[in-house]
Coordinates of C-alpha atoms in Angstrom, one line a residue:
Chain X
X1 CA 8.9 18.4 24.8
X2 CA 7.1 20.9 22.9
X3 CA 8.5 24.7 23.0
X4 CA 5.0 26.2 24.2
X5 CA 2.3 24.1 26.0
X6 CA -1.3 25.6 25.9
X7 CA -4.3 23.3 27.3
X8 CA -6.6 23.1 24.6
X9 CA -9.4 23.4 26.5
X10 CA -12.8 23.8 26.0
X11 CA -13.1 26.1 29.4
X12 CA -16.4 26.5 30.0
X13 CA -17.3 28.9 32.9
X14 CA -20.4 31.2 33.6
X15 CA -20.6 34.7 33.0
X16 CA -19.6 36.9 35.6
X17 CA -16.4 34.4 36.5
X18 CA -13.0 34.8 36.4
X19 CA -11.0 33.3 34.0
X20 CA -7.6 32.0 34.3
X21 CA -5.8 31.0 30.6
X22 CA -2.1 29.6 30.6
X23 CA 1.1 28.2 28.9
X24 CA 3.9 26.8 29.8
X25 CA 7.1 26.9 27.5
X26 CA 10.9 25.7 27.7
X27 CA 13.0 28.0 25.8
X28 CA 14.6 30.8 28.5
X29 CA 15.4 32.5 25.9
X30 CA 11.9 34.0 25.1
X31 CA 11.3 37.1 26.0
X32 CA 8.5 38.6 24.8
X33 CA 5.3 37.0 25.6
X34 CA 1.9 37.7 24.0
X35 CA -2.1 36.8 24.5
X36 CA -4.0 36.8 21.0
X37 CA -7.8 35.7 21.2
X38 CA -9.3 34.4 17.9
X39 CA -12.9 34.1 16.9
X40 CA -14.4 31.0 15.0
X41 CA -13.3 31.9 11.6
X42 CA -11.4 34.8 12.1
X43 CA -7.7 36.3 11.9
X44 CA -6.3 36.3 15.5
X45 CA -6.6 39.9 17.2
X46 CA -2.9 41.2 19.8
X47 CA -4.7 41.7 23.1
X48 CA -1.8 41.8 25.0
X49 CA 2.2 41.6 24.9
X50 CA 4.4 41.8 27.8
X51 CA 8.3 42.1 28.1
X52 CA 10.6 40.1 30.2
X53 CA 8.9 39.2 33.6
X54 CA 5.8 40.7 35.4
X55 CA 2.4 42.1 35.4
X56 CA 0.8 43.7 32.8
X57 CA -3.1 45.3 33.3
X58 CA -5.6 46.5 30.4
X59 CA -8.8 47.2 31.4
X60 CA -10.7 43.7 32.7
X61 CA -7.5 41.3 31.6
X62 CA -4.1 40.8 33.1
X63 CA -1.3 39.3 31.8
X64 CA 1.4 37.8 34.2
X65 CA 4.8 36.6 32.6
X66 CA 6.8 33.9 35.7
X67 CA 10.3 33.9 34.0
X68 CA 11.3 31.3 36.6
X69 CA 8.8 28.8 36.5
X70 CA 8.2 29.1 32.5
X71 CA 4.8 30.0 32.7
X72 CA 2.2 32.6 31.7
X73 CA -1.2 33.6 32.6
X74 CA -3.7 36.1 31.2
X75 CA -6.4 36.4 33.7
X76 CA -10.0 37.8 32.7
X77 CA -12.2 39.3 35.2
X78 CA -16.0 39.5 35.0
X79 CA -15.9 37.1 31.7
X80 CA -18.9 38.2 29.0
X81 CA -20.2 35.8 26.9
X82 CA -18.1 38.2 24.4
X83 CA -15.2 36.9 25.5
X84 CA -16.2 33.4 24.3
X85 CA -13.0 32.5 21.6
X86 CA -9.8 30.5 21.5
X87 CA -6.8 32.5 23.4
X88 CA -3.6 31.9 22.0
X89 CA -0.4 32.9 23.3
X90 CA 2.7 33.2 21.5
X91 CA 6.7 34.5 22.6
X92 CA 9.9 35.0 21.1
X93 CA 13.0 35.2 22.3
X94 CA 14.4 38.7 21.8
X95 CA 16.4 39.5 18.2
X96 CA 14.3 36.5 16.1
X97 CA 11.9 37.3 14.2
X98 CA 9.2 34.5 14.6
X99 CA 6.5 33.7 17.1
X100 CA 6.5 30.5 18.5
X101 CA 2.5 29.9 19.2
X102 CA 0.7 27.8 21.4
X103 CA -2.5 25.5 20.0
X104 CA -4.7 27.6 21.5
X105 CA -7.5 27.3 24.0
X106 CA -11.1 27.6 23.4
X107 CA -13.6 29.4 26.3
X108 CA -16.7 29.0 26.5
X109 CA -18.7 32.3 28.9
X110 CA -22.0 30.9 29.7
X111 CA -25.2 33.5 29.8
Chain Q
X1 CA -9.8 51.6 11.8
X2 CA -7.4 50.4 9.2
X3 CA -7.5 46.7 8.8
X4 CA -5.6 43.8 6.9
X5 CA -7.9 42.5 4.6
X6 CA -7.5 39.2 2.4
X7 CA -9.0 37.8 -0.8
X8 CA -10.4 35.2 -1.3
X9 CA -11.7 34.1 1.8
X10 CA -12.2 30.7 0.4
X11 CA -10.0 29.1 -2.7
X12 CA -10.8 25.8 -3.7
X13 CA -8.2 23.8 -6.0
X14 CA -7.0 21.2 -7.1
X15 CA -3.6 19.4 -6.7
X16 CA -0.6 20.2 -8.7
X17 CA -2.3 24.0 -9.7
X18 CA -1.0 27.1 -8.4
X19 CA -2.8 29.4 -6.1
X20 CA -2.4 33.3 -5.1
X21 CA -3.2 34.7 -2.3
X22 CA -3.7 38.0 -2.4
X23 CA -3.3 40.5 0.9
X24 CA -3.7 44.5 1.7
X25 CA -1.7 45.5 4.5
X26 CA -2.4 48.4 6.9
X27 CA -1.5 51.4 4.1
X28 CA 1.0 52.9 6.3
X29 CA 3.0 49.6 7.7
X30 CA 6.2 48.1 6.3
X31 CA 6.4 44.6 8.0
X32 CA 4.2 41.7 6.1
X33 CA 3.7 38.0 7.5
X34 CA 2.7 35.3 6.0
X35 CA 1.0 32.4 8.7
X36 CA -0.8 29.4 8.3
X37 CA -2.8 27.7 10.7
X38 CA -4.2 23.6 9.5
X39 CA -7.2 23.2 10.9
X40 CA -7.0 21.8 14.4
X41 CA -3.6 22.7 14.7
X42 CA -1.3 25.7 15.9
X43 CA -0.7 29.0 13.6
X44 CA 2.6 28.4 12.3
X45 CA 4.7 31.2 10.9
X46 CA 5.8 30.9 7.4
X47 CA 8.1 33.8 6.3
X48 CA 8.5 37.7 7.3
X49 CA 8.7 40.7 4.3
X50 CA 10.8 44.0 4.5
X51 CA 11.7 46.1 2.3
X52 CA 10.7 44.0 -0.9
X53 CA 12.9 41.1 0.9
X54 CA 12.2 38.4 2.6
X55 CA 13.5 38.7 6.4
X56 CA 13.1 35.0 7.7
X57 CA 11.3 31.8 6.4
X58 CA 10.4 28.7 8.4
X59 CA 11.3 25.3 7.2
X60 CA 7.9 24.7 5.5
X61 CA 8.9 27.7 3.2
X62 CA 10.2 26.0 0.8
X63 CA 10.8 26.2 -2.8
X64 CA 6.9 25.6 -4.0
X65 CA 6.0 29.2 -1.9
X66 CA 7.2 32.5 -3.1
X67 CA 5.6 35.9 -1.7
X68 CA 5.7 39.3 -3.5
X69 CA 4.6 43.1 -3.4
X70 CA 4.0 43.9 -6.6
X71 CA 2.7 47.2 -6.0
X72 CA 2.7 49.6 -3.0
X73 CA -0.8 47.8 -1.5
X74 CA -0.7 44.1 -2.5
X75 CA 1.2 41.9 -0.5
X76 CA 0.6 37.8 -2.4
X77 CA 1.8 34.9 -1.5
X78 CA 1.8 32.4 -4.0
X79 CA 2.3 28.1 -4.0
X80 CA 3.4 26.9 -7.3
X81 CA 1.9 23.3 -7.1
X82 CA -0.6 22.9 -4.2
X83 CA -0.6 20.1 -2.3
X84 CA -3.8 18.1 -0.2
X85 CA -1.3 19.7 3.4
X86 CA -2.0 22.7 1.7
X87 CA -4.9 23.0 2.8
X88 CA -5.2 25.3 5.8
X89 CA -6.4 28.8 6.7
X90 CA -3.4 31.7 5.2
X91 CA -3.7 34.5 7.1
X92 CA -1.3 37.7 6.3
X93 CA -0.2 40.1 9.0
X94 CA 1.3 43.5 8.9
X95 CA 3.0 46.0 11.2
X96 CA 4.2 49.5 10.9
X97 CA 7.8 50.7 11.4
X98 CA 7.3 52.4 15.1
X99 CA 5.0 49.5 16.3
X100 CA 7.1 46.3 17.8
X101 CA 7.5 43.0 16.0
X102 CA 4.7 41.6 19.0
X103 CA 2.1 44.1 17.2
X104 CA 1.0 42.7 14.1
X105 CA -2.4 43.2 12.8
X106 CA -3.9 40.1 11.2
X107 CA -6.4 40.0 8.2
X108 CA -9.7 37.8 8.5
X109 CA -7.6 34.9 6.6
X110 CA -8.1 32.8 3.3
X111 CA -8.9 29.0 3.7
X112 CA -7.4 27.7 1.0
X113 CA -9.0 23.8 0.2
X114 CA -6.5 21.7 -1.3
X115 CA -8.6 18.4 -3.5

């Protein structure tokens, strides 16, 4: 079983939608959970990093960390065609120093 | 807004020949990343740079890959005798001493094409 799980998509959804992006993983030991989103061609860009379990809210996306069922979700409301890019999410367990990343999924926002 | 920035953004080599890639962290961070990310395929993290010392290294880190700050901006990473699973995009990252290990900045990348 792989560490982190990440459908690779492509999402395709129309503007205006909300969007649901996930990953599932297997270590307990991670701890600190992150959303990245990449552009075609691009370095990936931190959009969001949460600690532990819970909700996390930054202006249109939320990122929601269930400790107990291994999963995370970063939800994006009223999806732009902006927001077309892969979404990757990466953890780490606390006191390592490397991200364990997921492959990625790649959204499509349709005008 | 400070950025990581990367040159080349495309090296082309051959096989066996040594390539440098070259990296300017955020001026004022102390944390430097090395990542690669094969086409296709998930970014995997090759080694982590503190204090002119490397802090961690993955497995694929291995002898052929050495990484250096040779002055107080560059941050290179270097492969003594490419090979064609070389070939990926090498993207450098950087954080600064208050910010957490989760907020590293990443530069645009260099695809480096392995023949």
């Amino acid at each position: 079983q792989k560490e982190v799980e990440q459908d690779p998509g492509p999402l395709s959804v129309p503007e205006g939608a909300i969007v649901s992006l996930n990953c599932t993983y297997s270590n307990s030991a991670f701890q600190y959970f992150m959303w990245y989103r990449q552009y075609s061609r691009k370095g990936p860009e931190l959009l969001m990093y949460t600690y532990s379990s819970g909700n996390k809210e930054d202006g249109r996306f939320t990122a929601q960390v269930d400790k107990s069922s291994k999963y995370i979700s970063l939800f994006i409301r009223d999806s732009q065609p902006s927001d077309s890019a892969t979404y990757l999410c990466a953890m780490k367990p606390a006191g390592n120093y490397q991200l364990i990343w997921g492959a990625g999924t790649k959204l499509i926002i349709k005008p | 807004e400070p950025e990581v920035t990367q040159t080349p953004s495309h090296q082309v080599t051959q096989m066996g020949q040594e390539v440098i890639l070259r990296c300017v962290p955020i001026s004022n961070h102390l944390y430097f990343y090395w990542y690669r990310q094969i086409l296709g395929q998930k970014v995997e993290f090759l080694v982590s740079f503190y204090n002119n010392e490397i802090s961690e290294k993955s497995e694929i880190f291995d002898d052929q890959f050495s990484v250096e700050r040779p002055d107080g901006s560059n941050f290179t990473l270097k492969i003594r005798s490419t090979k064609l699973e070389d070939s990926a995009m090498y993207f450098c990252a950087s954080r600064g001493a208050s910010g957490t290990y989760n907020e590293q900045f990443f530069g645009p990348g260099t695809r480096l094409t392995v023949l």
